[in-house]
Amino acid sequence: MAEEIDDNDFYRENFSADSDWEVFNAQLGEILQKWDVTANGDVGRCLQPEELFRCKWQVESETLDMLSNGIEVEHYQAQLEQEEDGIKEELKENICLQRTQCHQDLMSSGNSFGPPIRSSSNELHTLARIYGLRRFIVLHPVKASVNYMKSTAEFNFFLSAAAVVAAEVGSVVPIFVQIYDPKWNFFTGVSLAPALRTNFRLIGLEKAPPECRYLMGLLTLFREKVPASYPQSAKVSVCTTYALDTMRIRMPMYVPFDHGLNSEDIVVAGEVLHVDVQHFYALPHGYTPESCTEIYLVYTWPELSEHVAFDSEQRTDFIPSKAPLGKVYLSVEASSYLSCCLRDYQAVASVTRSLESYVGRNFSGTSSGAEAINPLDKLTEHKLSKRRERSYQLPSQAGLKKRLPGPMTESELSELLAYLFPDMHPDMALFPYVKQNFKNKFDPMRIKSAVPDSLVCRLSCVLATSHAHSGSLEGMAQLWAAFTRQLRLLWDNSLSVPGIASGYPDTRTCLLHQKLQMLNVCVERRVQREANSKRKQQQQQQQALVISDDEEEDEGEFFDCDEPNQGSGSPIKAVLSLKPEGRLRRLGDERLLDEPEEYLYIPETQEPVPKTEDQLQDDAEVMLKLGPGSGLTTQMMCTSLLSDMEAFKAANPRSQMEDFIRWYSPKDWEEIKDETGEITHQLSVRMTTEGNTWQTVWQQAQPVPIARQKRLFDDTNEALKVLHFLENRKMHEIYNLTIIPVLHSSILKLIDIFSNAKVDDLFSPQIEQLLTDLCRLSRSHSDDLPPIAPLLDDLAELERRFYQFKCFERLSGYPKKSSLEQVKLQFLEILRNENCCTIVNRRLTAAGDGTLYDILIPKLEHDMNERLISKDYIIRLDGDSKSTEKGLYLGPQFMRAIVTGEKLRLCGAFTESTAFV
């Protein structure tokens, strides 16, 4: 008896489930439908010459789960200029039914050869460079550098899926699969059209047969792959690339105040060219010894018939002297010491260590001998026993004998301080401040920096240079500590800070400049206050002498005292009998309203209270927290108003609030006409509102002249606040205070270099863009400084361009064989055309450019074969594109051969018919 078999145990595998291949096809189909890859969305105009290499590209990406590794699907599409609707409709009417955009791009000779130098900013995909396609799709593993495809089974799996899905959704966009290691750039792909299929294949040979390195052998190979039904001859495009000697121009490193040896002692081949500057900026310049410019000559034959030219091992027609089009490409690799210095300084933004951790505590020192005085003596001495005398002599350096720890010696530090404070070091000062610079060369409405070559700019530049070349953070901290110590010395001796614009803190400038302006205001107020106090003391002494003399003369004489009730009366009469004090001048012919016989006098008032930007911001935050109804808010806002009202009452004892408004706020003294047409005056509505702040303050104000008023601005306290602010900065806060002036000075230094080289007109657009970006950066309203890396990249690129110009200037034979204007005109073409300049174009002129052509051609005559680095052949064959019936168009045939020495890479796109015969 046969054993009974359990069906449930036997049939365990479900053959009706979807396979991995089917699941992948379904997911890929959904993506292609979303991207609109059908023929209706694939209509476009013909490409302009070299348009693919200049336009921007849009890249869309999707990730699919497949097997153990994910598959990434990328859609590349060139962003071309939009054509008009009428032209687009005309293209739809005249286009061949079987001819797709892919076929059109393969046969376009205008985008055959791109520049030999690949730009990192706009890197073009390899498939676009090889085939000239404007739109394509690429499939590759997610981590292609590790999990790349290396077996034929994997190739066929994804390629067959792409072909099946393209047929299902009606895709006419080429689909490629990346195979092998990504750095090899191997792809296989397929593109479908009505009744046509184009297969894309790439192969590489390390040592190709000799006949396949020339056009004759390649044509033979091409004809073997193409059906014999093509009646016309093939079109050939050829490009040869030659490399000239690498050009090096030595621009030695210059570091301000560096008298020692540096890296310039290294012997490097190349012409030495010193950078000329007219204005001194304490920033380094020059280029590293590794800086160089590679020069390539590219000669192109855009389109020839296969029977016109001959190219074999024995003889070739593709030589530079016969080329219809020739270009020179300059690839520059230059690193500037200025850019390196700025990038090093950028790293300070992340350093949160305090200044004391580098130089220790109590580094500021005191020049007034405070450390040697007993504090108890300060408490017991009379306030008027000693009075500070104004000294216009150089301040004593006795309090600065304590050496600051750091990598710089005393002589090096003194040299830097002499640059910052030339008036304090007349024996060492080489760069005194020029006052006219503070008025003519700075537009504070643009960049929130400081006056060029001011103390702020000098300090910022020296800090960046010290950080890069004099001990990194330790040298920078040592210099900042020495700077703050000099400021305290100036304050103790009542001397103004040099190199700072006069006046109140200007909020249109950077915060460091405002702080130093505040310190100067404090010094001026202090000097003025002490001078007034000294003058009053002298007057009191003179009055005391006069009184003593009168007493001696009047001895023995007696007078009757006044009557007891004399001068006594009502309080109102006592107020009206007050003697006016603190009058400055009359207010025109204006008179008091209640006393028409008395003139209205403008009082002497206290000067406005200066504030820096951070103080204004703190006051605004306090007012917002307290609210509009708070008494403290009113007091903060009306302190200056109360002082002015008290001074006005002292100068005009019989005045009213209306008199004060006529002087202080004339807009609130309004004219009105009554019924009879007579003109009268009255206070505005905001002055007569109940509970008005002005009325409240007027009632509180007492007649007190400014001589007896409390100071609104305490210059001593404010100066100590500034010094404390600067002495307690952390390293990243010092960076935030100085980075904008450093960048501003760097741009000005470049302008100076370009001006001396007479190329400022070449780089003026880039300079204007840098200034605009710096303006936006300096006026950012965020608490944290925006990233400056993009600005530093643009600055470094501008310096590379200048080095490139100097190399091109030498290549052009300036000044013996060409003029500066010719060189600048050709270099302007290099700036516009991605490092490329045309040297011969026989379509326009018979002899090409002339100067460059005559200079460069002789360099290839002797060793042409040794300088040849690559040959690029493209063979095209197209069917009858005018046929409109399905099946008559045979499709394009394309093959590209890239020959580099003995190596050969063949890239084919061969079309076959899928219609059944």
PDB file of C-alpha atoms in Angstrom, residues 245-251 268-272 288-293 333 803 807 810:
ATOM      1  CA  ASP A 245      54.867  73.280 -20.121  1.00  0.00           C
ATOM      2  CA  THR A 246      53.382  74.084 -16.738  1.00  0.00           C
ATOM      3  CA  MET A 247      53.883  77.753 -15.989  1.00  0.00           C
ATOM      4  CA  ARG A 248      55.044  78.863 -12.563  1.00  0.00           C
ATOM      5  CA  ILE A 249      55.399  82.461 -11.482  1.00  0.00           C
ATOM      6  CA  ARG A 250      56.866  82.989  -8.051  1.00  0.00           C
ATOM      7  CA  MET A 251      55.133  85.670  -6.034  1.00  0.00           C
ATOM      8  CA  VAL A 268      61.373  76.628  -6.841  1.00  0.00           C
ATOM      9  CA  ALA A 269      61.746  76.955 -10.587  1.00  0.00           C
ATOM     10  CA  GLY A 270      59.856  79.858 -12.109  1.00  0.00           C
ATOM     11  CA  GLU A 271      59.990  83.558 -12.740  1.00  0.00           C
ATOM     12  CA  VAL A 272      59.966  85.718  -9.594  1.00  0.00           C
ATOM     13  CA  THR A 288      52.588  79.403  -2.240  1.00  0.00           C
ATOM     14  CA  PRO A 289      55.491  77.791  -4.136  1.00  0.00           C
ATOM     15  CA  GLU A 290      53.181  75.044  -5.438  1.00  0.00           C
ATOM     16  CA  SER A 291      51.037  77.525  -7.375  1.00  0.00           C
ATOM     17  CA  CYS A 292      51.057  76.883 -11.100  1.00  0.00           C
ATOM     18  CA  THR A 293      48.996  77.124 -14.290  1.00  0.00           C
ATOM     19  CA  GLU A 333      46.052  75.814  -9.068  1.00  0.00           C
ATOM     20  CA  TYR A 803      47.497  84.568 -10.709  1.00  0.00           C
ATOM     21  CA  CYS A 807      50.547  83.562 -16.234  1.00  0.00           C
ATOM     22  CA  ARG A 810      53.580  85.985 -19.676  1.00  0.00           C
TER      23      ARG A 810
END
